[in-house]
Short mmCIF file of C-alpha atoms and ligand atoms in Angstrom, two decimals:
data_model
loop_
_atom_site.label_atom_id
_atom_site.label_comp_id
_atom_site.label_asym_id
_atom_site.label_seq_id
_atom_site.Cartn_x
_atom_site.Cartn_y
_atom_site.Cartn_z
CA MET A 1 0.00 0.00 0.00
CA ALA A 2 1.44 3.37 -1.01
CA THR A 3 1.34 6.17 1.57
CA SER A 4 -0.23 9.47 0.53
CA PRO A 5 2.67 11.60 -0.71
CA LEU A 6 3.88 14.41 1.54
CA THR A 7 4.76 17.77 0.07
CA PHE A 8 8.22 19.24 0.35
CA GLU A 9 9.86 22.46 -0.77
CA LYS A 10 12.42 20.85 -3.07
CA LEU A 11 11.91 17.10 -2.74
CA THR A 12 9.45 14.76 -4.34
CA ALA A 13 8.19 12.14 -1.95
CA PRO A 14 8.36 8.56 -3.25
CA THR A 15 5.14 7.47 -4.89
CA ALA A 16 5.79 3.85 -3.95
CA GLY A 17 6.55 2.44 -0.53
CA THR A 18 5.10 2.74 2.96
CA ALA A 19 6.19 4.65 6.06
CA ILE A 20 7.56 2.84 9.10
CA ARG A 21 5.42 3.61 12.18
CA PHE A 22 6.41 3.44 15.82
CA GLU A 23 4.33 1.70 18.50
CA ASP A 24 5.52 1.82 22.12
CA GLY A 25 8.98 2.84 21.00
CA GLN A 26 9.31 -0.04 18.51
CA PRO A 27 9.24 0.22 14.70
CA VAL A 28 6.42 -1.44 12.78
CA VAL A 29 8.01 -2.21 9.43
CA PRO A 30 6.13 -2.85 6.17
CA ASN A 31 7.63 -4.94 3.35
CA ASP A 32 8.33 -1.78 1.31
CA PRO A 33 9.60 0.83 3.83
CA ILE A 34 10.51 4.29 2.62
CA ILE A 35 13.94 5.07 4.07
CA PRO A 36 15.43 8.56 3.76
CA PHE A 37 19.20 8.64 3.31
CA ILE A 38 21.75 11.45 3.57
CA ARG A 39 24.78 10.85 1.35
CA GLY A 40 27.13 12.83 3.60
CA ASP A 41 30.10 15.13 3.07
CA GLY A 42 33.68 14.14 2.24
CA THR A 43 33.96 10.40 1.71
CA GLY A 44 30.15 10.14 1.83
CA VAL A 45 30.32 10.43 -1.99
CA ASP A 46 32.21 7.14 -2.12
CA ILE A 47 30.68 5.31 0.81
CA TRP A 48 26.98 5.86 0.18
CA PRO A 49 26.73 4.27 -3.30
CA ALA A 50 28.74 1.29 -2.06
CA THR A 51 26.43 0.91 0.93
CA GLN A 52 23.23 1.16 -1.07
CA ARG A 53 24.54 -1.43 -3.54
CA VAL A 54 25.16 -3.93 -0.74
CA LEU A 55 21.90 -3.30 1.13
CA ASP A 56 19.77 -3.61 -2.01
CA ALA A 57 21.53 -6.77 -3.13
CA ALA A 58 21.12 -8.39 0.28
CA VAL A 59 17.42 -7.55 0.53
CA ALA A 60 16.82 -8.83 -3.02
CA LYS A 61 18.69 -12.06 -2.34
CA ALA A 62 17.11 -12.68 1.06
CA TYR A 63 13.49 -11.97 0.09
CA GLY A 64 13.37 -12.49 -3.68
CA GLY A 65 11.28 -9.37 -4.36
CA GLU A 66 8.86 -9.78 -1.43
CA ARG A 67 10.62 -7.01 0.43
CA ARG A 68 12.41 -3.94 -0.87
CA ILE A 69 13.62 -0.62 0.46
CA GLU A 70 12.22 2.48 -1.21
CA TRP A 71 15.15 4.88 -0.86
CA PHE A 72 14.39 8.60 -0.49
CA LYS A 73 17.35 10.92 -1.02
CA VAL A 74 17.33 13.85 1.40
CA TYR A 75 19.96 16.53 1.90
CA ALA A 76 22.26 17.77 4.66
CA GLY A 77 25.69 19.37 4.77
CA ASP A 78 27.40 20.71 1.66
CA GLU A 79 25.01 18.97 -0.69
CA ALA A 80 22.08 20.70 1.00
CA CYS A 81 23.70 24.12 0.53
CA ASP A 82 24.11 23.37 -3.18
CA LEU A 83 20.38 22.64 -3.52
CA TYR A 84 18.78 24.93 -0.92
CA GLY A 85 21.22 27.84 -0.80
CA THR A 86 24.09 29.14 1.35
CA TYR A 87 24.02 28.08 5.02
CA GLN A 88 21.02 25.79 4.44
CA TYR A 89 22.93 22.87 5.95
CA LEU A 90 19.94 21.09 7.44
CA PRO A 91 16.79 22.00 5.48
CA GLU A 92 13.32 21.61 6.90
CA ASP A 93 12.55 19.14 4.04
CA THR A 94 15.10 16.73 5.47
CA LEU A 95 13.69 16.97 8.96
CA ALA A 96 10.14 16.55 7.65
CA ALA A 97 11.14 13.43 5.71
CA ILE A 98 12.83 11.79 8.70
CA ARG A 99 9.88 12.75 10.89
CA ALA A 100 7.47 11.17 8.42
CA TYR A 101 9.40 7.98 7.71
CA GLY A 102 10.98 7.34 11.12
CA VAL A 103 14.08 5.35 10.15
CA ALA A 104 16.96 6.93 8.20
CA ILE A 105 20.60 6.25 7.39
CA LYS A 106 23.34 8.75 6.77
CA GLY A 107 26.93 9.26 5.75
CA PRO A 108 29.22 11.55 7.78
CA LEU A 109 28.79 15.33 7.92
CA THR A 110 31.50 17.93 8.49
CA THR A 111 31.65 20.09 11.62
CA PRO A 112 34.19 22.93 11.79
CA VAL A 113 36.35 23.17 14.94
CA GLY A 114 35.90 26.35 16.98
CA GLY A 115 33.54 28.83 15.28
CA GLY A 116 31.14 28.16 12.42
CA ILE A 117 28.10 25.91 12.44
CA ARG A 118 27.32 23.54 15.26
CA SER A 119 27.36 19.85 14.43
CA LEU A 120 24.61 18.70 12.07
CA ASN A 121 25.14 15.16 13.34
CA VAL A 122 24.44 16.28 16.88
CA ALA A 123 21.52 18.42 15.72
CA LEU A 124 19.83 15.41 14.13
CA ARG A 125 20.25 13.36 17.32
CA GLN A 126 18.85 16.23 19.41
CA ILE A 127 15.93 17.10 17.12
CA PHE A 128 14.67 13.51 16.99
CA ASP A 129 15.58 12.81 20.63
CA LEU A 130 17.71 9.81 19.59
CA TYR A 131 18.96 9.39 23.11
CA CYS A 132 20.98 6.17 22.72
CA CYS A 133 24.00 6.02 20.47
CA VAL A 134 24.74 2.31 20.07
CA ARG A 135 28.17 1.39 18.74
CA PRO A 136 29.07 -2.31 18.63
CA CYS A 137 32.77 -3.15 18.35
CA ARG A 138 33.41 -6.74 17.34
CA TYR A 139 36.08 -8.48 15.39
CA TYR A 140 35.72 -9.93 11.89
CA ALA A 141 38.11 -12.82 11.30
CA GLY A 142 41.08 -11.85 9.19
CA THR A 143 40.93 -8.13 9.98
CA PRO A 144 44.42 -6.88 10.79
CA SER A 145 44.67 -5.21 14.17
CA PRO A 146 47.40 -3.64 16.30
CA HIS A 147 46.32 -6.02 19.06
CA LYS A 148 47.40 -9.62 19.58
CA ARG A 149 43.92 -10.93 20.37
CA PRO A 150 41.38 -8.51 18.86
CA GLN A 151 38.83 -11.34 18.79
CA ASP A 152 38.56 -11.04 22.59
CA LEU A 153 36.87 -7.66 22.30
CA ASP A 154 33.13 -7.83 21.69
CA VAL A 155 31.52 -4.81 23.30
CA ILE A 156 28.60 -2.55 22.58
CA VAL A 157 29.16 1.07 23.56
CA TYR A 158 25.92 2.67 24.73
CA ARG A 159 26.68 6.37 24.56
CA GLU A 160 24.09 8.82 25.93
CA ASN A 161 23.28 11.03 22.99
CA THR A 162 21.43 14.15 24.12
CA GLU A 163 22.91 15.50 27.38
CA ASP A 164 26.39 16.20 28.78
CA ILE A 165 28.48 18.04 26.16
CA TYR A 166 25.86 17.42 23.45
CA MET A 167 23.67 20.04 25.13
CA GLY A 168 26.22 22.43 23.62
CA ILE A 169 25.63 25.06 26.31
CA GLU A 170 28.80 27.10 26.23
CA TRP A 171 30.00 30.67 25.93
CA GLU A 172 33.09 32.07 24.28
CA ALA A 173 35.58 33.79 26.63
CA SER A 174 35.01 37.19 25.03
CA ASP A 175 31.20 36.99 25.12
CA PRO A 176 29.79 39.64 27.54
CA VAL A 177 27.35 36.98 28.81
CA CYS A 178 30.33 34.81 29.70
CA LEU A 179 32.02 37.65 31.58
CA GLU A 180 28.80 38.32 33.47
CA LEU A 181 28.32 34.64 34.24
CA ILE A 182 31.88 34.30 35.56
CA GLN A 183 31.43 37.33 37.77
CA HIS A 184 28.17 35.96 39.17
CA LEU A 185 29.72 32.56 39.81
CA ASN A 186 32.83 34.05 41.44
CA ASP A 187 31.02 36.64 43.55
CA THR A 188 27.87 34.80 44.56
CA VAL A 189 27.51 31.14 43.62
CA ILE A 190 30.93 29.79 44.58
CA PRO A 191 31.25 31.63 47.94
CA ALA A 192 27.75 30.42 48.88
CA ASN A 193 28.92 26.81 48.59
CA GLY A 194 30.98 26.04 51.67
CA LYS A 195 32.78 23.15 49.94
CA LEU A 196 34.30 25.25 47.15
CA GLY A 197 36.58 27.29 49.44
CA LYS A 198 38.34 30.17 47.72
CA ARG A 199 38.11 28.77 44.22
CA ARG A 200 37.64 31.29 41.41
CA ILE A 201 37.07 30.80 37.71
CA PRO A 202 40.09 32.39 36.00
CA GLU A 203 39.42 35.53 34.01
CA GLY A 204 39.39 34.95 30.28
CA SER A 205 37.82 31.46 30.59
CA GLY A 206 35.28 30.08 28.18
CA ILE A 207 32.43 28.40 30.03
CA GLY A 208 30.63 25.14 29.19
CA ILE A 209 27.83 23.51 31.14
CA LYS A 210 27.49 19.75 31.51
CA PRO A 211 23.92 18.82 32.41
CA VAL A 212 23.19 15.18 33.29
CA SER A 213 19.64 14.38 34.37
CA LYS A 214 18.13 11.39 36.14
CA HIS A 215 15.50 11.01 33.44
CA GLY A 216 18.07 11.21 30.61
CA THR A 217 20.38 8.78 32.36
CA GLN A 218 17.77 6.20 33.24
CA ARG A 219 16.04 6.06 29.86
CA HIS A 220 19.44 5.45 28.30
CA ILE A 221 20.57 2.81 30.78
CA ARG A 222 17.14 1.15 30.51
CA LYS A 223 17.83 0.46 26.83
CA ALA A 224 21.34 -0.77 27.66
CA ILE A 225 20.00 -3.24 30.24
CA ARG A 226 17.29 -4.44 27.84
CA HIS A 227 19.98 -5.01 25.23
CA ALA A 228 22.05 -7.02 27.72
CA LEU A 229 18.97 -9.12 28.51
CA SER A 230 18.90 -10.20 24.86
CA LEU A 231 22.47 -11.53 25.12
CA GLN A 232 23.66 -14.87 26.46
CA GLY A 233 26.05 -16.11 29.16
CA ASN A 234 28.64 -13.69 30.51
CA LYS A 235 27.66 -11.14 27.85
CA ARG A 236 24.61 -10.37 30.03
CA HIS A 237 26.66 -7.64 31.61
CA VAL A 238 26.31 -3.84 31.73
CA THR A 239 29.23 -1.72 32.92
CA LEU A 240 28.41 1.87 33.90
CA VAL A 241 31.39 3.89 32.73
CA HIS A 242 31.84 7.28 34.40
CA LYS A 243 34.28 9.75 35.90
CA GLY A 244 32.29 10.03 39.12
CA ASN A 245 35.33 10.27 41.34
CA ILE A 246 35.90 13.78 39.97
CA MET A 247 32.49 14.94 38.69
CA LYS A 248 30.32 13.66 41.49
CA PHE A 249 26.97 15.20 40.65
CA THR A 250 27.01 14.49 36.92
CA GLU A 251 29.16 11.44 36.19
CA GLY A 252 28.82 10.09 39.74
CA ALA A 253 25.07 10.60 39.63
CA PHE A 254 24.97 8.71 36.30
CA ARG A 255 26.42 5.70 38.11
CA ASP A 256 24.08 6.01 41.10
CA TRP A 257 20.98 6.43 38.93
CA GLY A 258 22.09 3.43 36.89
CA TYR A 259 22.37 1.22 39.96
CA GLU A 260 19.07 2.56 41.22
CA LEU A 261 17.37 1.54 37.97
CA ALA A 262 18.99 -1.90 37.97
CA THR A 263 17.92 -2.62 41.56
CA THR A 264 14.33 -1.32 41.24
CA GLU A 265 12.80 -1.58 37.77
CA PHE A 266 15.06 -4.50 36.78
CA ARG A 267 15.30 -6.06 40.26
CA ASP A 268 14.10 -9.49 39.11
CA VAL A 269 16.70 -9.80 36.37
CA CYS A 270 19.72 -7.83 37.58
CA VAL A 271 22.42 -8.32 40.16
CA THR A 272 25.07 -5.75 40.98
CA GLU A 273 28.70 -6.73 41.22
CA ARG A 274 28.81 -6.22 44.99
CA GLU A 275 25.60 -8.19 45.46
CA SER A 276 27.07 -11.01 43.40
CA TRP A 277 30.14 -11.13 45.67
CA ILE A 278 27.97 -11.30 48.80
CA LEU A 279 25.78 -14.07 47.37
CA ASP A 280 28.79 -15.96 46.05
CA ASN A 281 30.60 -15.78 49.39
CA LEU A 282 27.63 -17.33 51.13
CA GLU A 283 27.27 -20.02 48.49
CA ARG A 284 30.91 -20.99 48.99
CA ASN A 285 30.52 -21.12 52.78
CA HIS A 286 26.98 -21.53 54.06
CA SER A 287 27.95 -20.74 57.66
CA LEU A 288 29.70 -17.45 56.80
CA SER A 289 28.79 -14.68 59.27
CA ILE A 290 27.66 -11.25 58.13
CA GLN A 291 30.94 -9.76 59.38
CA ASP A 292 33.10 -12.30 57.57
CA ASN A 293 31.13 -11.74 54.39
CA ALA A 294 31.64 -7.97 54.80
CA ARG A 295 35.36 -8.61 55.35
CA LEU A 296 35.52 -10.45 52.01
CA ILE A 297 33.78 -7.75 49.97
CA GLU A 298 35.55 -4.76 51.50
CA PRO A 299 39.35 -4.72 51.33
CA GLY A 300 40.75 -3.17 54.52
CA TYR A 301 37.53 -3.87 56.46
CA ASP A 302 39.44 -4.51 59.71
CA SER A 303 41.04 -1.08 59.68
CA LEU A 304 37.78 0.79 59.12
CA THR A 305 36.06 2.86 61.81
CA ALA A 306 33.28 1.11 63.74
CA GLU A 307 30.76 3.27 61.92
CA LYS A 308 32.03 2.26 58.47
CA LYS A 309 32.17 -1.41 59.47
CA ALA A 310 28.56 -1.20 60.63
CA ALA A 311 27.56 0.30 57.26
CA ILE A 312 29.17 -2.59 55.33
CA ASP A 313 27.62 -5.15 57.68
CA ALA A 314 24.25 -3.51 57.11
CA GLU A 315 24.77 -3.64 53.33
CA VAL A 316 25.52 -7.38 53.49
CA LYS A 317 22.49 -8.03 55.68
CA GLN A 318 20.23 -5.94 53.47
CA VAL A 319 21.33 -7.83 50.33
CA LEU A 320 20.83 -11.25 51.93
CA ASP A 321 17.46 -10.26 53.41
CA SER A 322 16.13 -8.72 50.22
CA ILE A 323 17.46 -10.93 47.42
CA GLY A 324 19.04 -13.91 49.19
CA GLU A 325 16.10 -16.13 48.17
CA SER A 326 15.30 -14.68 44.75
CA HIS A 327 18.89 -14.29 43.51
CA GLY A 328 20.84 -16.72 45.74
CA TYR A 329 21.76 -20.39 45.16
CA GLY A 330 23.50 -19.42 41.92
CA LYS A 331 20.40 -17.88 40.33
CA TRP A 332 22.21 -14.53 40.02
CA LYS A 333 24.66 -16.13 37.57
CA SER A 334 22.13 -16.07 34.72
CA MET A 335 21.00 -12.50 35.45
CA VAL A 336 22.37 -9.25 34.02
CA LEU A 337 25.44 -8.27 36.02
CA VAL A 338 25.66 -4.50 36.54
CA ASP A 339 28.97 -3.05 37.64
CA ASP A 340 30.78 0.24 37.15
CA ARG A 341 34.25 1.36 36.15
CA ILE A 342 35.94 4.74 36.12
CA ALA A 343 36.30 5.94 32.54
CA ASP A 344 40.08 6.21 32.37
CA SER A 345 40.49 2.67 33.67
CA ILE A 346 38.06 1.24 31.10
CA PHE A 347 40.36 2.44 28.32
CA GLN A 348 43.09 0.12 29.56
CA GLN A 349 40.64 -2.64 30.54
CA ILE A 350 39.28 -2.98 26.99
CA GLN A 351 42.86 -3.61 25.91
CA THR A 352 44.14 -5.77 28.74
CA ARG A 353 40.98 -7.69 29.75
CA PRO A 354 38.58 -7.21 26.84
CA GLN A 355 36.76 -10.50 27.30
CA GLU A 356 35.39 -9.32 30.67
CA TYR A 357 33.18 -6.63 29.14
CA SER A 358 29.99 -6.54 27.11
CA VAL A 359 27.68 -3.49 27.21
CA LEU A 360 29.48 -0.27 28.20
CA ALA A 361 26.82 2.27 29.20
CA THR A 362 28.23 5.73 29.47
CA LEU A 363 27.75 9.45 29.13
CA ASN A 364 28.20 11.45 25.98
CA LEU A 365 31.84 12.51 25.98
CA ASN A 366 33.22 9.28 27.43
CA GLY A 367 31.26 7.35 24.80
CA ASP A 368 32.71 9.43 21.99
CA TYR A 369 36.25 8.54 23.04
CA ILE A 370 35.59 4.92 23.95
CA SER A 371 33.83 4.12 20.68
CA ASP A 372 36.79 5.30 18.57
CA ALA A 373 39.27 3.53 20.88
CA ALA A 374 37.35 0.23 20.87
CA ALA A 375 37.03 0.45 17.08
CA ALA A 376 40.81 0.72 16.82
CA VAL A 377 41.25 -2.58 18.66
CA VAL A 378 39.11 -4.49 16.16
CA GLY A 379 40.52 -2.95 12.99
CA GLY A 380 39.89 0.79 12.97
CA LEU A 381 37.20 3.27 12.07
CA GLY A 382 36.50 1.56 8.76
CA MET A 383 34.79 -1.23 10.71
CA ALA A 384 32.85 0.80 13.29
CA PRO A 385 29.07 1.02 12.79
CA GLY A 386 26.52 2.85 14.88
CA ALA A 387 22.88 3.65 15.48
CA ASN A 388 21.13 6.59 17.11
CA ILE A 389 17.94 5.27 18.64
CA GLY A 390 14.99 7.07 20.23
CA ASP A 391 11.39 6.17 20.94
CA ASN A 392 9.97 7.55 17.69
CA ALA A 393 12.85 7.49 15.23
CA ALA A 394 16.26 5.98 14.53
CA ILE A 395 19.16 7.18 12.38
CA PHE A 396 21.97 4.82 11.47
CA GLU A 397 25.50 6.10 10.84
CA ALA A 398 29.12 5.13 11.27
CA THR A 399 31.31 6.14 14.22
CA HIS A 400 33.79 7.89 11.93
CA GLY A 401 33.66 11.28 10.22
CA THR A 402 34.12 12.55 6.69
CA ALA A 403 37.82 11.55 6.38
CA PRO A 404 38.18 14.43 3.90
CA LYS A 405 41.65 13.59 2.57
CA HIS A 406 40.26 10.39 1.05
CA ALA A 407 37.10 11.98 -0.42
CA GLY A 408 36.17 11.19 -4.03
CA LEU A 409 39.06 8.74 -4.51
CA ASP A 410 36.98 5.53 -4.31
CA ARG A 411 39.42 4.17 -1.76
CA ILE A 412 37.83 4.63 1.69
CA ASN A 413 36.50 1.64 3.60
CA PRO A 414 32.67 1.63 3.36
CA GLY A 415 32.52 -1.19 5.96
CA SER A 416 31.28 0.91 8.84
CA VAL A 417 28.34 2.45 6.96
CA ILE A 418 27.52 -0.96 5.44
CA LEU A 419 27.58 -2.42 8.97
CA SER A 420 25.39 0.49 10.14
CA GLY A 421 23.01 -0.72 7.41
CA VAL A 422 23.22 -4.20 8.94
CA MET A 423 22.20 -2.69 12.28
CA MET A 424 19.31 -0.97 10.50
CA LEU A 425 18.14 -4.23 8.91
CA GLU A 426 18.31 -5.96 12.31
CA TYR A 427 16.38 -3.10 13.90
CA MET A 428 13.74 -3.59 11.18
CA GLY A 429 13.63 -7.33 11.87
CA TRP A 430 15.15 -8.18 8.47
CA GLN A 431 17.69 -10.55 9.97
CA GLU A 432 18.12 -12.74 6.88
CA ALA A 433 19.37 -9.81 4.80
CA ALA A 434 21.57 -8.60 7.69
CA ASP A 435 23.14 -12.06 7.98
CA LEU A 436 23.97 -12.20 4.28
CA ILE A 437 25.92 -8.96 4.60
CA THR A 438 27.87 -9.97 7.69
CA GLN A 439 28.75 -13.24 5.98
CA GLY A 440 29.81 -11.32 2.87
CA ILE A 441 31.97 -8.91 4.87
CA SER A 442 33.60 -11.71 6.86
CA ALA A 443 34.37 -13.72 3.74
CA ALA A 444 35.71 -10.71 1.80
CA ILE A 445 38.05 -9.81 4.67
CA ALA A 446 39.12 -13.39 5.26
CA GLY A 447 40.00 -13.60 1.54
CA GLY A 448 42.14 -10.44 1.74
CA GLU A 449 39.77 -8.35 -0.38
CA VAL A 450 40.08 -5.22 1.74
CA THR A 451 40.43 -1.47 1.33
CA TYR A 452 43.69 0.45 1.91
CA ASP A 453 43.21 0.87 5.67
CA LEU A 454 43.17 -2.86 6.32
CA ALA A 455 45.48 -3.79 3.44
CA ARG A 456 48.33 -1.70 4.90
CA LEU A 457 48.11 -3.58 8.20
CA MET A 458 47.99 -7.07 6.72
CA GLU A 459 50.94 -9.40 6.98
CA PRO A 460 52.02 -10.12 4.32
CA PRO A 461 50.66 -6.90 2.74
CA VAL A 462 47.89 -7.28 0.16
CA GLU A 463 46.90 -5.10 -2.77
CA PRO A 464 43.92 -3.00 -1.64
CA VAL A 465 40.56 -3.08 -3.38
CA SER A 466 38.63 0.14 -3.99
CA CYS A 467 35.63 1.29 -1.99
CA SER A 468 33.24 0.16 -4.73
CA GLY A 469 35.34 -2.98 -5.22
CA PHE A 470 34.88 -3.90 -1.56
CA ALA A 471 31.10 -3.55 -1.95
CA GLU A 472 31.22 -5.91 -4.95
CA ALA A 473 33.34 -8.38 -2.99
CA VAL A 474 30.82 -8.35 -0.14
CA VAL A 475 27.94 -9.03 -2.54
CA ARG A 476 29.90 -11.81 -4.25
CA HIS A 477 30.49 -13.46 -0.88
CA PHE A 478 26.86 -13.40 0.32
CA GLY A 479 26.27 -16.75 1.90
CA GLY A 480 29.90 -17.00 3.07
N1 NDP B 1 28.88 11.25 12.57
C1 NDP B 1 29.59 12.04 11.83
O1 NDP B 1 29.16 12.46 10.76
C2 NDP B 1 30.94 12.44 12.28
C3 NDP B 1 31.52 13.54 11.71
N2 NDP B 1 32.78 13.91 12.06
C4 NDP B 1 33.35 15.07 11.35
O2 NDP B 1 34.17 14.57 10.29
C5 NDP B 1 35.19 15.53 10.00
C6 NDP B 1 36.56 14.86 9.93
O3 NDP B 1 36.88 14.38 11.23
P1 NDP B 1 38.25 13.63 11.58
O4 NDP B 1 38.62 14.04 12.94
O5 NDP B 1 39.19 13.78 10.47
O6 NDP B 1 37.85 12.11 11.75
P2 NDP B 1 37.43 11.02 10.68
O7 NDP B 1 36.77 9.95 11.45
O8 NDP B 1 36.66 11.62 9.59
O9 NDP B 1 38.80 10.52 10.05
C7 NDP B 1 40.00 10.36 10.75
C8 NDP B 1 40.82 9.25 10.14
O10 NDP B 1 40.22 8.00 10.50
C9 NDP B 1 40.38 7.08 9.43
N3 NDP B 1 39.05 6.77 8.88
C10 NDP B 1 37.88 7.43 9.07
N4 NDP B 1 36.90 6.83 8.39
C11 NDP B 1 37.44 5.78 7.77
C12 NDP B 1 36.93 4.78 6.91
N5 NDP B 1 35.64 4.73 6.55
N6 NDP B 1 37.79 3.85 6.42
C13 NDP B 1 39.09 3.87 6.76
N7 NDP B 1 39.62 4.79 7.58
C14 NDP B 1 38.82 5.73 8.07
C15 NDP B 1 41.25 7.77 8.39
O11 NDP B 1 42.59 7.51 8.80
P3 NDP B 1 43.83 7.37 7.78
O12 NDP B 1 43.83 8.62 6.96
O13 NDP B 1 45.00 7.23 8.69
O14 NDP B 1 43.61 6.15 6.97
C16 NDP B 1 40.90 9.22 8.63
O15 NDP B 1 41.85 10.10 8.10
C17 NDP B 1 35.09 16.61 11.09
O16 NDP B 1 34.41 17.70 10.52
C18 NDP B 1 34.27 15.93 12.16
O17 NDP B 1 33.57 16.85 12.93
C19 NDP B 1 33.53 13.19 12.96
C20 NDP B 1 32.99 12.08 13.55
C21 NDP B 1 31.64 11.64 13.30
O1 AKG B 2 29.36 15.74 14.76
C1 AKG B 2 30.57 15.68 14.66
O2 AKG B 2 31.20 16.38 13.86
C2 AKG B 2 31.36 14.71 15.49
C3 AKG B 2 30.52 13.62 16.03
C4 AKG B 2 31.30 12.52 16.59
O3 AKG B 2 32.48 12.58 16.83
C5 AKG B 2 30.61 11.27 16.88
O4 AKG B 2 29.42 11.14 16.68
O5 AKG B 2 31.28 10.34 17.36
MG1 MG B 3 33.30 10.72 17.59
#
């Protein structure tokens, strides 16, 4: 059934195809969904055609004509300015199309450093309230990596996508509002807080504000826990990654609100790391006293003050009283384990003990860094897909940017946008087509048919294929 065409300023809505709808935060997908796509700046010119070729071929092969994607080209970035006029980087047409059709995919868009426009990528995530940025980092056999055992890393970075630095609330040092704000903070706000002592914001500072809300945190971590519930074995594990030792009321609160969610709304299916230790200690020694259990979970227990010892004892007792029956006797082992790690330490942990981690739920800035770093372990930004997911829309895009020095040369690795397409197909429930592509990618890489970024790391070196050549290799290897 064709949807009634929408009207746009400069676009013509597809006359065939049907819109994806959302019910209770989930997409309801017809057999002929209309999917808007943004080609992207820089290497988007190379990557998008390669991606579309692979997605169309996979859908055709998997469903033999019963399903097809009705692509709808929409504009953002430089291409939009060419069509809509100077500074029209994100036209209303594009927003209207994504609003109407719900699921979109995009190539990378340029953001200048310092002055100039704010990020279009961030704007899209904000406008459609795509609050979870989901970036899986897993290894495809044969991919060269700087690490000895890249196959041990299989994590999904859940990066909060609307708060923290993405709020973009900041003032330039020379802005009179900034000067006024600094004066107010120095003269009134800081002195009124007894804990801040004689601190003063240095003159000439730029100011940025980092808001982190309970609502924003919990809706994000809720999706991360639900994702972990769909996994098996020790992958049922969510690590809250934060810098709460330093930023107590933003990053620290993220951790606390995460634990609160896990131990209330998800009480029946979650166990925290500390709870798991307490339950495990008792399972190993049924006659263990509360104090001995507390001694085992708290290093240095015997040198603590009486008050602190009493607090740990009370924690042990509370855990055993509240979940001893429901989670004890080993039942906790099949539940989602929720723990937390300080952000700097997780950067070394994903390299030294990668197999211990699964879903890394974190705030915006940490997630930006971690997703590039984790991608490097499994082969680099050419293999790093992503999805921005909300309750009424989703936009799929790679972790990387426009890689401008490679633009228009048909040499860049399209793998990460193709894999973002795989995530989109999975999100739509088109698993058969998604599987064909992952098989095709794995087989192409295993056979040494790779773009320059992977070819230069291979031992012995191989001759690289082009961006379009990689897409053809993937299609040729559908089915393994
Ligand atoms: N979602 C988005 O649209 C994003 C946009 N950006 C924007 O992109 C622009 C450029 O950012 P920049 O910091 O250079 O980061 P990029 O991610 O664009 O590129 C940095 C380097 O990473 C490698 N790389 C990136 N993509 C690929 C790929 N598909 N295949 C192989 N290698 C790849 C290349 O390394 P090498 O040359 O060594 O091979 C490249 O030079 C900026 O304006 C930035 O704001 C950045 C991130 C995300
Ligand atoms: O929007 C941008 O230019 C950068 C975005 C980015 O780095 C990311 O999404 O990881
Ligand atoms: Mg980034």
